[in-house]
C-alpha positions as a LaTeX table, in Angstrom:
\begin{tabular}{lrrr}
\hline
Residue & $x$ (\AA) & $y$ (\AA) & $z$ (\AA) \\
\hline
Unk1 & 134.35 & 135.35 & $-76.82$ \\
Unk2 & 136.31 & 133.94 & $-79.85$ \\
Unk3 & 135.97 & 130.54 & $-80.84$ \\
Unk4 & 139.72 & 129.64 & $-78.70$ \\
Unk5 & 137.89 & 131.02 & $-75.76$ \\
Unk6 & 135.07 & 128.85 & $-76.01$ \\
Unk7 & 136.80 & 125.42 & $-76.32$ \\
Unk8 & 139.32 & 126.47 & $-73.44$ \\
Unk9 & 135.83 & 127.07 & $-71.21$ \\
Unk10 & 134.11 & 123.72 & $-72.13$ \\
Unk11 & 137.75 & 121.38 & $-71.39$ \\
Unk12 & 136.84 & 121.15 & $-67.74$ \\
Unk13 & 133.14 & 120.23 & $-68.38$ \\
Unk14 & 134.57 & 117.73 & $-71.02$ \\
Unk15 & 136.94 & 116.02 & $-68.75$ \\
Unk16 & 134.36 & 115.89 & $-65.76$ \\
Unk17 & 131.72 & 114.29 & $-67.94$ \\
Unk18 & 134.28 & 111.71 & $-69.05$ \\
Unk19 & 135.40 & 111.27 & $-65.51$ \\
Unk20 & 131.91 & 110.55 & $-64.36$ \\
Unk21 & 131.05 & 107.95 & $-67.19$ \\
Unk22 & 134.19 & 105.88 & $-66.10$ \\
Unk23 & 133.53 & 105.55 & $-62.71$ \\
Unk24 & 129.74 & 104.80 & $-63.61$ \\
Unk25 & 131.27 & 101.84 & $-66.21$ \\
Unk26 & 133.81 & 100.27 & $-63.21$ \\
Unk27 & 130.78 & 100.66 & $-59.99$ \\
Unk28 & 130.43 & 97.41 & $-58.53$ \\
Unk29 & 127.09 & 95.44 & $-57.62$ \\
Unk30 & 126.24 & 96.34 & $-54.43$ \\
Unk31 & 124.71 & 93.16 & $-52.50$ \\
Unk32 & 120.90 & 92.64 & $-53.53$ \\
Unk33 & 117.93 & 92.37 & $-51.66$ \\
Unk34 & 115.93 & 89.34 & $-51.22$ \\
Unk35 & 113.64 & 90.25 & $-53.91$ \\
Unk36 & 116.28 & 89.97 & $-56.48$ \\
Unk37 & 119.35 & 88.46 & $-55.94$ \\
Unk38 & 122.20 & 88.37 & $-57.89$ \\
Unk39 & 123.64 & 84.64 & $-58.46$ \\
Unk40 & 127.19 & 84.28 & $-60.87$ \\
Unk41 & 126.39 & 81.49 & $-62.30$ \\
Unk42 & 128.75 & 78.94 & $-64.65$ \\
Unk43 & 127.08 & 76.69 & $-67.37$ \\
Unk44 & 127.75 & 73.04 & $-67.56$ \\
Unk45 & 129.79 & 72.48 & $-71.25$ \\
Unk46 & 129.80 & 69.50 & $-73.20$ \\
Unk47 & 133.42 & 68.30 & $-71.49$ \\
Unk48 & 132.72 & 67.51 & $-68.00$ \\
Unk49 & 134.20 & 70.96 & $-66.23$ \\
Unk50 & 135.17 & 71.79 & $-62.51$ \\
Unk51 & 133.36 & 74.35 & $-61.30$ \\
Unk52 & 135.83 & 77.72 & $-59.79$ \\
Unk53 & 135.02 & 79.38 & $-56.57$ \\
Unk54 & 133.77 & 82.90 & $-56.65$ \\
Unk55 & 135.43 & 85.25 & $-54.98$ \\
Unk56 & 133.57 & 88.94 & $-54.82$ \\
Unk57 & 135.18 & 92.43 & $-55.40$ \\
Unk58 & 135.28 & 92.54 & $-51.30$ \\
Unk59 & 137.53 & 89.52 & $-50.95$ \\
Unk60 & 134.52 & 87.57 & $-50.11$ \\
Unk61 & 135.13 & 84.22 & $-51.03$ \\
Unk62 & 130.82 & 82.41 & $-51.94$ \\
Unk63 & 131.97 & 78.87 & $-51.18$ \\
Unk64 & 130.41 & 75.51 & $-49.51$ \\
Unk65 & 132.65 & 74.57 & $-46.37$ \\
Unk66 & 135.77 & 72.13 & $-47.38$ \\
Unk67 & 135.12 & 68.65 & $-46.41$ \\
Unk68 & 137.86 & 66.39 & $-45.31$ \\
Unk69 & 137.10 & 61.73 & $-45.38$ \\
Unk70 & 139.30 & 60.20 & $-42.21$ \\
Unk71 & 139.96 & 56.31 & $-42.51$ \\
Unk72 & 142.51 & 54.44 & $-40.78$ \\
Unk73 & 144.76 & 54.83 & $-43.31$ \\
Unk74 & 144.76 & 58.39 & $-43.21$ \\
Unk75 & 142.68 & 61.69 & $-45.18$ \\
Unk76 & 141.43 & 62.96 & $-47.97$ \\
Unk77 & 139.88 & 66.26 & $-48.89$ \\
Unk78 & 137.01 & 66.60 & $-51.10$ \\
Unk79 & 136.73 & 68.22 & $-54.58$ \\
Unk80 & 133.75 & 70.11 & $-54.74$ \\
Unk81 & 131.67 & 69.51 & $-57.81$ \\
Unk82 & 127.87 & 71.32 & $-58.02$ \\
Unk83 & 126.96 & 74.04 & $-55.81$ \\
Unk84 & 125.23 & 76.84 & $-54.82$ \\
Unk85 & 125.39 & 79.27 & $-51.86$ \\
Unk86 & 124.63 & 82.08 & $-50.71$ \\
Unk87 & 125.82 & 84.87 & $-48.13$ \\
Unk88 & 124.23 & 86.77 & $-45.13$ \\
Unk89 & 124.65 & 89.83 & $-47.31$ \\
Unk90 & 122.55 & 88.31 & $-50.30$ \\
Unk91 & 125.26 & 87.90 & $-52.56$ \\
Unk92 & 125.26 & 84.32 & $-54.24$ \\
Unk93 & 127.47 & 81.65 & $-56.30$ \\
Unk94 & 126.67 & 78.81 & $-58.59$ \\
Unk95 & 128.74 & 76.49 & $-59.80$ \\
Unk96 & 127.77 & 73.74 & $-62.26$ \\
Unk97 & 129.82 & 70.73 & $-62.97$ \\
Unk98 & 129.29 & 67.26 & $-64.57$ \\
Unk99 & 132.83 & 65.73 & $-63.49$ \\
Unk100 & 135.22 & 65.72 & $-60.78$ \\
Unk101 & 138.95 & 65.69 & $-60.84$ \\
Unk102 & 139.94 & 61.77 & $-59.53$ \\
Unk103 & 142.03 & 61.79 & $-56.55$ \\
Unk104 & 145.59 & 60.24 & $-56.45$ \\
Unk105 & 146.47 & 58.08 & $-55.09$ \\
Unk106 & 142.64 & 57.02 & $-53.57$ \\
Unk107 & 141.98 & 56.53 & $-50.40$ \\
Unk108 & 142.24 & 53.30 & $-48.85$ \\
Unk109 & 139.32 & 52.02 & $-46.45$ \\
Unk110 & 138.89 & 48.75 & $-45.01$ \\
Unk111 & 134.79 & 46.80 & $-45.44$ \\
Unk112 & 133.54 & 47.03 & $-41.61$ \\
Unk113 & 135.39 & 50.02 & $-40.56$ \\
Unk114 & 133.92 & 53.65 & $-40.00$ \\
Unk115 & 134.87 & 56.47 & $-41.90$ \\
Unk116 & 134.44 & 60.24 & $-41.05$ \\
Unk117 & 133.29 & 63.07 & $-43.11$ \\
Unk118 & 134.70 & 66.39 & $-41.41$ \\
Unk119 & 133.00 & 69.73 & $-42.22$ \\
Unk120 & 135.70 & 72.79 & $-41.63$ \\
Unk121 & 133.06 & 74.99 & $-40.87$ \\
Unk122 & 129.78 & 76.54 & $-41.97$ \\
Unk123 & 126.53 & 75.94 & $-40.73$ \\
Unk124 & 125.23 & 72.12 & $-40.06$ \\
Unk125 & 123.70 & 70.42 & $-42.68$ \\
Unk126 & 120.11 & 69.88 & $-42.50$ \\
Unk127 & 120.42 & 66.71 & $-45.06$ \\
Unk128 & 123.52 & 64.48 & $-46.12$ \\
Unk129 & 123.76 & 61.46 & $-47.79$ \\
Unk130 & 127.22 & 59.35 & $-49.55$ \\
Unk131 & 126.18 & 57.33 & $-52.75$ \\
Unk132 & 128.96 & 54.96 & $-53.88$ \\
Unk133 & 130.10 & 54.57 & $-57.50$ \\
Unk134 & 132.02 & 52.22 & $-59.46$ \\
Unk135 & 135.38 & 53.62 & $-60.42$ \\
Unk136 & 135.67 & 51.27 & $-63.76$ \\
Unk137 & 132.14 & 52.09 & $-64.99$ \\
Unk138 & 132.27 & 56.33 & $-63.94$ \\
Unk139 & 135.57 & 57.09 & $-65.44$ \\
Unk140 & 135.91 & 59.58 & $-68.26$ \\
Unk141 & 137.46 & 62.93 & $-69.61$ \\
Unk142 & 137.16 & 65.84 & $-67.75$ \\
Unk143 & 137.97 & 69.47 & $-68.27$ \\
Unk144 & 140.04 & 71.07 & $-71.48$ \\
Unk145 & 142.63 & 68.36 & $-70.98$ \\
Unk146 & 140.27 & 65.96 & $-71.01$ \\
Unk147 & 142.43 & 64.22 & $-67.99$ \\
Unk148 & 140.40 & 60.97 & $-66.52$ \\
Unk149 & 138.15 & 61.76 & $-64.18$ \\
Unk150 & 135.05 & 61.21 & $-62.36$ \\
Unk151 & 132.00 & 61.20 & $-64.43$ \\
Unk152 & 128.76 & 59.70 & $-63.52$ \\
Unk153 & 127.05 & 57.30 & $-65.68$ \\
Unk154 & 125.72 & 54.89 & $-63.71$ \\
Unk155 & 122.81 & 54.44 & $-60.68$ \\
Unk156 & 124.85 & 54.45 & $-57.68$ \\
Unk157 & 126.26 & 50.99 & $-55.45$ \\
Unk158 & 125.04 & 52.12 & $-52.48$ \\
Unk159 & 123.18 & 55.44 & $-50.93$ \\
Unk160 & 123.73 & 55.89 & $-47.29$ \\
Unk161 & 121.40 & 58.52 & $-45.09$ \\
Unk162 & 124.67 & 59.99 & $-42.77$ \\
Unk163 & 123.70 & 62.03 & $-39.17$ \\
Unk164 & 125.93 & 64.92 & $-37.91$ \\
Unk165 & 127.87 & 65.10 & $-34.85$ \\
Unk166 & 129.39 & 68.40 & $-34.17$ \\
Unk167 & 130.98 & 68.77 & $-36.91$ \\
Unk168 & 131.55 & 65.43 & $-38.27$ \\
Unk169 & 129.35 & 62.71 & $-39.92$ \\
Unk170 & 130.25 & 58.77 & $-39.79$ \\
Unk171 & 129.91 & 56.34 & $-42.26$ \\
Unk172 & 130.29 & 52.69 & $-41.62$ \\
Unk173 & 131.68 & 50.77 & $-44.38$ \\
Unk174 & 129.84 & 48.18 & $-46.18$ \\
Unk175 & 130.99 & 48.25 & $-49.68$ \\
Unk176 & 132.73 & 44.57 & $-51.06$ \\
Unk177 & 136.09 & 45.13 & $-52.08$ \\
Unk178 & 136.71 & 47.16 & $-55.29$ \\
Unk179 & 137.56 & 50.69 & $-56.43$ \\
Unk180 & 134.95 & 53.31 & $-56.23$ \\
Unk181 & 133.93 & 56.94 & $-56.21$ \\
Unk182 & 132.03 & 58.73 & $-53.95$ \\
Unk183 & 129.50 & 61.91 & $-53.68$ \\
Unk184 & 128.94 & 63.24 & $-50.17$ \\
Unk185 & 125.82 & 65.70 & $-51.22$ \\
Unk186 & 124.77 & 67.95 & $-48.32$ \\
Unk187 & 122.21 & 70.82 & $-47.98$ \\
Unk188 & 122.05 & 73.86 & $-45.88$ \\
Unk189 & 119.24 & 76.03 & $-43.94$ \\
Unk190 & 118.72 & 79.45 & $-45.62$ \\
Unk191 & 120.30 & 82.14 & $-44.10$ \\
Unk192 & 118.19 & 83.82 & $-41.29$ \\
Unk193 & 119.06 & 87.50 & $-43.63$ \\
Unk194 & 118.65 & 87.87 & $-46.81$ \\
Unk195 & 117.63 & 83.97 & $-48.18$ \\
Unk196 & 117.60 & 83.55 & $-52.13$ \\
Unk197 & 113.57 & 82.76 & $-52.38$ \\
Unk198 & 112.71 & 78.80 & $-53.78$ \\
Unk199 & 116.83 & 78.40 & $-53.17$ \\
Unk200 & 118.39 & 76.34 & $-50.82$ \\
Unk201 & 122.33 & 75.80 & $-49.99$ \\
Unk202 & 123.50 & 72.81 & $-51.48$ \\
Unk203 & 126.96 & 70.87 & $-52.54$ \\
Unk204 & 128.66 & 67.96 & $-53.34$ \\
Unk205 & 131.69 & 66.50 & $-52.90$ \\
Unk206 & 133.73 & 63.84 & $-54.99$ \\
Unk207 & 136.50 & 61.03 & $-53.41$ \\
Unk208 & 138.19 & 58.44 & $-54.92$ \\
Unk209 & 138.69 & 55.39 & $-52.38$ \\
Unk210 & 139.73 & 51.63 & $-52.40$ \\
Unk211 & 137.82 & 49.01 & $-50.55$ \\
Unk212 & 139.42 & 46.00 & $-49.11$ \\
\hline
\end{tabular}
């Protein structure tokens, strides 16, 4: 066989080989087992950053429930800041953060009134707890903008134990008068399948509220 022949044979076994080394480059994780999960996982930066939801090749979005504050005056949803959870299936997300976006215009609550922290969602939360936070003394840059926002710098006002009802916890207001921050931090059982070992569910959550 001349040396035309020979190249015309090996094209095929050329083309398969490359075929097989692109679909081994684009395979995606399959979900881990216990033993060694995999956990996407953002570092905190110097600027204060807000931490994206992970969303996996499936459509699977790895994300704490949203939580929603109800006052007399009306609602506000909660940014997420720090967080990590994890999925029946083993996969995992982590997101670090060391601000939160300031909400506008804040919330307005009233001293002696209760508010309500509403879970959409998820499983209960085995601990919870709201820590107040002066809005003059935890304001700063955030993100590439560097856009005001909640950073925190100080010891907190107030930390508050919360219980869950259903799906909501209630938080009687006891703050004096003034402009604060909060951080609703809540943690989560394992999941019954496939648990991240020495891990545990966890979030918080940032508002921006006005006490009179």
């Amino acid at each position: 066989m001349g040396t035309r022949g020979i190249w015309q044979a090996l094209i095929p076994f050329v083309v398969l080989v490359l075929l097989s080394s692109c679909n081994t480059s684009s395979t995606q994780r399959t979900p881990m087992s216990p033993a060694s999960p995999t956990v996407p996982t953002r570092s905190a930066t110097a600027t204060p950053v807000v931490p994206k939801l992970t969303v996996t090749p499936s459509g699977l979005v790895l994300q704490p429930p949203q939580v929603t504050l109800s006052a007399q005056a009306g609602e506000q949803a909660g940014n997420i800041g720090p967080y990590f959870w994890v999925h029946e299936s083993g996969l995992a997300a982590e997101g670090h953060a060391s601000g939160f976006p300031a909400q506008h215009p804040a919330l307005t609550l009233h001293t002696g009134e209760t508010a309500h922290f509403r879970f959409n969602g998820g499983p209960t939360p085995t601990r919870l707890t709201v820590a107040a936070y002066t809005q003059d003394e935890n304001t700063g840059p955030i993100g590439t903008n560097n856009t005001p926002g909640f950073v925190i710098k100080t010891s907190p006002v107030t930390t508050t134990t919360l219980q869950m009802t259903g799906d909501t916890a209630s938080w009687p207001v006891s703050l004096a008068p003034g402009q604060y921050y909060l951080v609703l931090h809540a943690e989560w059982p394992a999941p019954a399948k496939n648990p991240v070992p020495g891990r545990q569910p966890s979030a918080d959550y940032a508002f921006t509220i006005t006490v009179q």
